[in-house]
GROMACS .gro file of C-alpha atoms in nm:
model
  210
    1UNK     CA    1   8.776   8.171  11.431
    2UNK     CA    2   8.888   8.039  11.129
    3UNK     CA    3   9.249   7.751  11.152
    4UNK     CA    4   9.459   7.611  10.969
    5UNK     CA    5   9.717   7.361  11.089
    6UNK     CA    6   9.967   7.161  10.867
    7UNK     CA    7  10.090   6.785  10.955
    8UNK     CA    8  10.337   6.554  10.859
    9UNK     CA    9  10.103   6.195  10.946
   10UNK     CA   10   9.802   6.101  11.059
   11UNK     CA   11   9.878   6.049  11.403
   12UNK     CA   12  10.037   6.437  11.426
   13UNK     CA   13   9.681   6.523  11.268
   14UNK     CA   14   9.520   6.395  11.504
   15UNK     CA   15   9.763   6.506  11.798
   16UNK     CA   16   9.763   6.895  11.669
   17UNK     CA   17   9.368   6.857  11.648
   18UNK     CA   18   9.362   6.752  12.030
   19UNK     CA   19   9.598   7.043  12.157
   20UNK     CA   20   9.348   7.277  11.936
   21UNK     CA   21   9.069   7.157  12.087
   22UNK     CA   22   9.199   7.191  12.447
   23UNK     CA   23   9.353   7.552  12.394
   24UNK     CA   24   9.033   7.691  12.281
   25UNK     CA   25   8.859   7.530  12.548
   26UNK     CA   26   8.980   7.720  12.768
   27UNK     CA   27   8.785   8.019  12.567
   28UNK     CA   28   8.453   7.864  12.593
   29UNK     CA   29   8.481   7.757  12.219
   30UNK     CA   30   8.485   7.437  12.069
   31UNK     CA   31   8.534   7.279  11.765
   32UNK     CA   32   8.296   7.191  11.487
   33UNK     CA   33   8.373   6.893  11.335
   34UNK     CA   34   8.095   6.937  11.075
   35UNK     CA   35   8.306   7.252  10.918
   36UNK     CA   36   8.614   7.112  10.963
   37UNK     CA   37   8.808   7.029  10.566
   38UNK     CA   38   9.088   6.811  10.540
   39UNK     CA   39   9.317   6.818  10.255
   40UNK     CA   40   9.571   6.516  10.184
   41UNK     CA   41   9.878   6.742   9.989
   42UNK     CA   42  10.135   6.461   9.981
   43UNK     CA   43  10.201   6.076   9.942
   44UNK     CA   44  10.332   5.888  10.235
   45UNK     CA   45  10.409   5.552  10.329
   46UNK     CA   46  10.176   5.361  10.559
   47UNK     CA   47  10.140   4.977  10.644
   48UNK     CA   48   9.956   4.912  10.290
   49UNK     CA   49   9.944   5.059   9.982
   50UNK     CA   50  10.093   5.443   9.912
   51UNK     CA   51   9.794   5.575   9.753
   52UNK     CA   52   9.637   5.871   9.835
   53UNK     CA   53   9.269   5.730   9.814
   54UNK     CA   54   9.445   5.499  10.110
   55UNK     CA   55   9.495   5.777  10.319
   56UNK     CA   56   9.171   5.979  10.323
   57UNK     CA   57   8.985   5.656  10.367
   58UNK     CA   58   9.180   5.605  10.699
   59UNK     CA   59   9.085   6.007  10.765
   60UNK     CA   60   8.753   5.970  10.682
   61UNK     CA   61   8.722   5.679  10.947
   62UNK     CA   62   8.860   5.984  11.209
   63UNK     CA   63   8.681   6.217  11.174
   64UNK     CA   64   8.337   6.068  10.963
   65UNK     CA   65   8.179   6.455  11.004
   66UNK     CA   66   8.445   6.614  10.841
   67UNK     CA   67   8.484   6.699  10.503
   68UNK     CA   68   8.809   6.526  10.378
   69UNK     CA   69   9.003   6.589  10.039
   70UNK     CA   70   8.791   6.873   9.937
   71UNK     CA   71   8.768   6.941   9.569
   72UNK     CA   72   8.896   7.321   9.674
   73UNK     CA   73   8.971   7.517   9.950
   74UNK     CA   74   9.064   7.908  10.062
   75UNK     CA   75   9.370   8.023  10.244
   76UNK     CA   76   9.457   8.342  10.297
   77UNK     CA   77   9.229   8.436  10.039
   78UNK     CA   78   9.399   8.209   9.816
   79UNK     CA   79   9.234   7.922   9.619
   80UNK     CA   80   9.373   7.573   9.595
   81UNK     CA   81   9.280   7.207   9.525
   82UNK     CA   82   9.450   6.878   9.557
   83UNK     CA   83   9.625   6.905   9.191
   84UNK     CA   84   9.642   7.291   9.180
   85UNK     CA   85   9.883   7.395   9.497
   86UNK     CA   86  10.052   7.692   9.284
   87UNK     CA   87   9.977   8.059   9.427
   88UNK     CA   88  10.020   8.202   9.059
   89UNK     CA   89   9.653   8.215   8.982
   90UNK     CA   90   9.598   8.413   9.304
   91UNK     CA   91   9.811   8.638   9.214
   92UNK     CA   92   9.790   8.708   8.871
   93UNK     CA   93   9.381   8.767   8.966
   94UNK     CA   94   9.549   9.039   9.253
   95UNK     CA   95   9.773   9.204   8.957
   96UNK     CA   96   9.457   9.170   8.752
   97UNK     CA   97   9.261   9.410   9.002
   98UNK     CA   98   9.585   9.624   9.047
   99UNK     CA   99   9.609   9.718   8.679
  100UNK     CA  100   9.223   9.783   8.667
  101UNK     CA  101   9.264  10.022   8.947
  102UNK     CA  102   9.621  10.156   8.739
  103UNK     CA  103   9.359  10.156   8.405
  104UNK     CA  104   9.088  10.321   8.605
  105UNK     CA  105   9.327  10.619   8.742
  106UNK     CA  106   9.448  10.702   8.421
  107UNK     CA  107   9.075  10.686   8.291
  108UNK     CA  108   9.031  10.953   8.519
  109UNK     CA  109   9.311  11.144   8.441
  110UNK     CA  110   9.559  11.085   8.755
  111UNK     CA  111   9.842  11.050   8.461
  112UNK     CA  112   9.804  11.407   8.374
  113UNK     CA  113  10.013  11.726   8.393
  114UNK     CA  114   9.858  11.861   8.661
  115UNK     CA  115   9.862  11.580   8.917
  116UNK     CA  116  10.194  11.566   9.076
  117UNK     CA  117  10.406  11.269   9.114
  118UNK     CA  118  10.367  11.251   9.474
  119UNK     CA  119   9.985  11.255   9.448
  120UNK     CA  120  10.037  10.882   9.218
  121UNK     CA  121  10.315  10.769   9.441
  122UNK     CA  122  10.014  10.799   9.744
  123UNK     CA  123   9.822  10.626   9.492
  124UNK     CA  124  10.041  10.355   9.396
  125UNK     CA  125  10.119  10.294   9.749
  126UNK     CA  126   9.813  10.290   9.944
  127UNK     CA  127   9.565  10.160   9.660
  128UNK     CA  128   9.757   9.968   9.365
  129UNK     CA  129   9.998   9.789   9.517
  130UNK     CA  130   9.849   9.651   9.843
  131UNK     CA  131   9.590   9.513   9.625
  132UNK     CA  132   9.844   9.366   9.390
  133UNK     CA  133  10.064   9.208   9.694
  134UNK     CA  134   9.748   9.093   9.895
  135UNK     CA  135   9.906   8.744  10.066
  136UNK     CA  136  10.247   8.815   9.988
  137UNK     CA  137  10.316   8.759  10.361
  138UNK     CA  138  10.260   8.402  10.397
  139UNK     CA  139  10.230   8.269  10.047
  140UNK     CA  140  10.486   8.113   9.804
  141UNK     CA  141  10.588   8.404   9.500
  142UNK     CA  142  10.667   8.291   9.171
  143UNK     CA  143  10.940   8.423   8.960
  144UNK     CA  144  10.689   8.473   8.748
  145UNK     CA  145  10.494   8.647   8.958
  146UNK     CA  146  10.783   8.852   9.087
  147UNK     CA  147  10.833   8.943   8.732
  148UNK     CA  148  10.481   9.061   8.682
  149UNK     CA  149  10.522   9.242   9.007
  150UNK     CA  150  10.799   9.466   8.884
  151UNK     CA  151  10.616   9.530   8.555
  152UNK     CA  152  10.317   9.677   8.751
  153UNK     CA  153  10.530   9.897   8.961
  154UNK     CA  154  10.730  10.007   8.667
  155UNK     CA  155  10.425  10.148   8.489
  156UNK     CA  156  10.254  10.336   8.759
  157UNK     CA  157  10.587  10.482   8.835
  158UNK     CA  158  10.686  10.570   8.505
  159UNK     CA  159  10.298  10.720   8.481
  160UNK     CA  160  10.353  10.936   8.805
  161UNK     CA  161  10.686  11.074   8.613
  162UNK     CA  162  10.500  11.117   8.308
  163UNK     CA  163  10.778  10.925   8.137
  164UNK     CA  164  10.847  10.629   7.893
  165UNK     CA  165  10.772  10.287   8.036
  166UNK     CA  166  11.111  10.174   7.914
  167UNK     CA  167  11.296  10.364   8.195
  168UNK     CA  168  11.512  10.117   8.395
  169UNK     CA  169  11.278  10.014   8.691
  170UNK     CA  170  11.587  10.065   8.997
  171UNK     CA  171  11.597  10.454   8.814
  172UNK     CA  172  11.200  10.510   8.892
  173UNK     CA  173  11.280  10.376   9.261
  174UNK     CA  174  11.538  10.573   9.383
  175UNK     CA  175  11.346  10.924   9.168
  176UNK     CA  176  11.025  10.833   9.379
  177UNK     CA  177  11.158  10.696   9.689
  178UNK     CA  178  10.968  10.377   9.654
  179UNK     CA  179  11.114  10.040   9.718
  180UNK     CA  180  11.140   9.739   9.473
  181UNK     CA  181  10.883   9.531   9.520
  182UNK     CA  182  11.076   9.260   9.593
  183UNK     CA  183  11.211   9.431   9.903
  184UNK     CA  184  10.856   9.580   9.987
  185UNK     CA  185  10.745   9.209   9.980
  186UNK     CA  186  11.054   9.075  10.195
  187UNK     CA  187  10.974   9.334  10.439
  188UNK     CA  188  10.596   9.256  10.481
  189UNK     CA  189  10.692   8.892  10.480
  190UNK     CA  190  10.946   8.950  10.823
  191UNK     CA  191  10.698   9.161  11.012
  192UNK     CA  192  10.427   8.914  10.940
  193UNK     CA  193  10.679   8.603  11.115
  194UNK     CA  194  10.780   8.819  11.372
  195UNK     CA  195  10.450   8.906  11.489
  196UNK     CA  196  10.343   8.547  11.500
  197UNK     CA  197  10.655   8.489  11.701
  198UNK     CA  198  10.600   8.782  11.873
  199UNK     CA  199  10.242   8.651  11.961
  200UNK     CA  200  10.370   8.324  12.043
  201UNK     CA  201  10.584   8.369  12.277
  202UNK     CA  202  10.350   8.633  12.477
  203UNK     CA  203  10.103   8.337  12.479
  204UNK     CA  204  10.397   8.100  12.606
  205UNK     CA  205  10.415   8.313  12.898
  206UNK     CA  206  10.065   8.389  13.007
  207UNK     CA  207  10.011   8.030  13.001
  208UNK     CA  208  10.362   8.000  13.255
  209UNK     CA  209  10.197   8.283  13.461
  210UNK     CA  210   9.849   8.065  13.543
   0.00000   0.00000   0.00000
C-alpha cells in the first residue's frame, strides 16, 4: 500500500496523483492525503522566482494535508533528505551488518578446518551477502560502494578457502563458483525491471480485456 511516484512539474504531480487515485479506485482504496510526503529534489523554473521555498509553497497550497519537503524520508529501505540524496550511507550501514554477520561466523568458528568451503559459500550466499546488497535493485551504487562490495566478498571467500585475504578476488570466484558482485548486482538489477515490465504490461492488458 505504500507509492512512490517521481515528476518532472507540478502540473505532472498533480496529473500522476489523479491517475493514482482513479486506478486504485477501482480496488475499493483510496488515498490518504494526510500520509501523503512530498519531497521537492530539484530547482525548476516557474513564472517567479527559482527558489525552492517557491515551489513547496505552491505544493503546499495543493495539497494543504500533506506533508511537503519532509526533513527525511524512506525508500526502499533507504534514508534520504532534501540535501542528502546519496545511497552510500545505506549501504555502508548494509555492509556494516554484513561484516557483523562475517565477524559473528568466524566468532563461532565457521572459518575453521573442519567446516568445508561449500558450507561458507551457503553462508556467504544466502546470509552475508543479501544483507550486504539489500536495495541494490533499484538504487544508485557508488564506486565506492562497489569497492566496498568486492572487499566483503573477497574476505568471506578467502575465509571459506582458509586462505590469505590478498588472493586476487576474480581467483576466489571462479575456485568457488560465485559471481562478482558486480555481476550478482547487474543480474538482480534486470530481473527486478523486467518484472515491473513484466507486471506492467499484464496490467495493460487486463485493463484492454474489461
Amino acid at each position: 500500500d505504500d507509492t512512490v511516484t517521481l515528476s518532472l512539474t507540478i502540473r505532472k504531480m498533480q496529473e500522476t496523483h489523479e491517475t493514482l487515485r482513479i486506478y486504485i479506485r477501482r480496488f475499493g482504496m483510496k488515498l490518504n492525503e494526510k500520509k501523503h510526503e512530498i519531497a521537492v529534489l530539484t530547482h525548476q523554473t516557474v513564472q517567479g522566482p527559482k527558489e525552492e521555498e517557491y515551489i513547496v509553497e505552491q505544493i503546499a497550497r495543493i495539497y494543504p494535508n500533506a506533508v511537503v519537503q519532509p526533513k527525511e524520508w524512506v525508500y526502499l529501505g533507504c534514508t534520504f533528505n532534501p540535501n542528502q540524496l546519496s545511497t552510500d550511507p545505506h549501504f555502508f550501514k548494509k555492509l556494516g551488518a554484513a561484516s557483523n554477520k562475517a565477524s559473528t561466523l568466524r566468532d563461532i568458528g565457521m572459518y575453521s578446518i573442519a567446516v568445508a568451503p561449500e558450507a561458507h559459500k551457503a553462508v556467504y550466499i544466502g546470509t552475508i551477502r543479501p544483507t550486504a546488497v539489500f536495495g541494490a535493485e533499484a538504487l544508485a551504487i557508488s564506486k565506492k560502494v562497489e569497492k566496498r562490495f568486492r572487499e566483503l566478498q573477497t574476505k568471506c571467500l578467502a575465509g571459506a578457502l582458509k586462505i590469505h585475504t590478498g588472493t586476487s578476488y576474480r581467483i576466489l570466484n571462479e575456485i568457488l563458483g560465485v559471481p562478482s558482485i558486480n555481476i550478482f548486482i547487474l543480474k538482480i538489477q534486470f530481473l527486478f525491471v523486467s518484472r515491473r515490465i513484466f507486471a506492467s504490461i499484464k496490467e495493460k492488458a487486463a485493463h484492454r480485456a474489461q
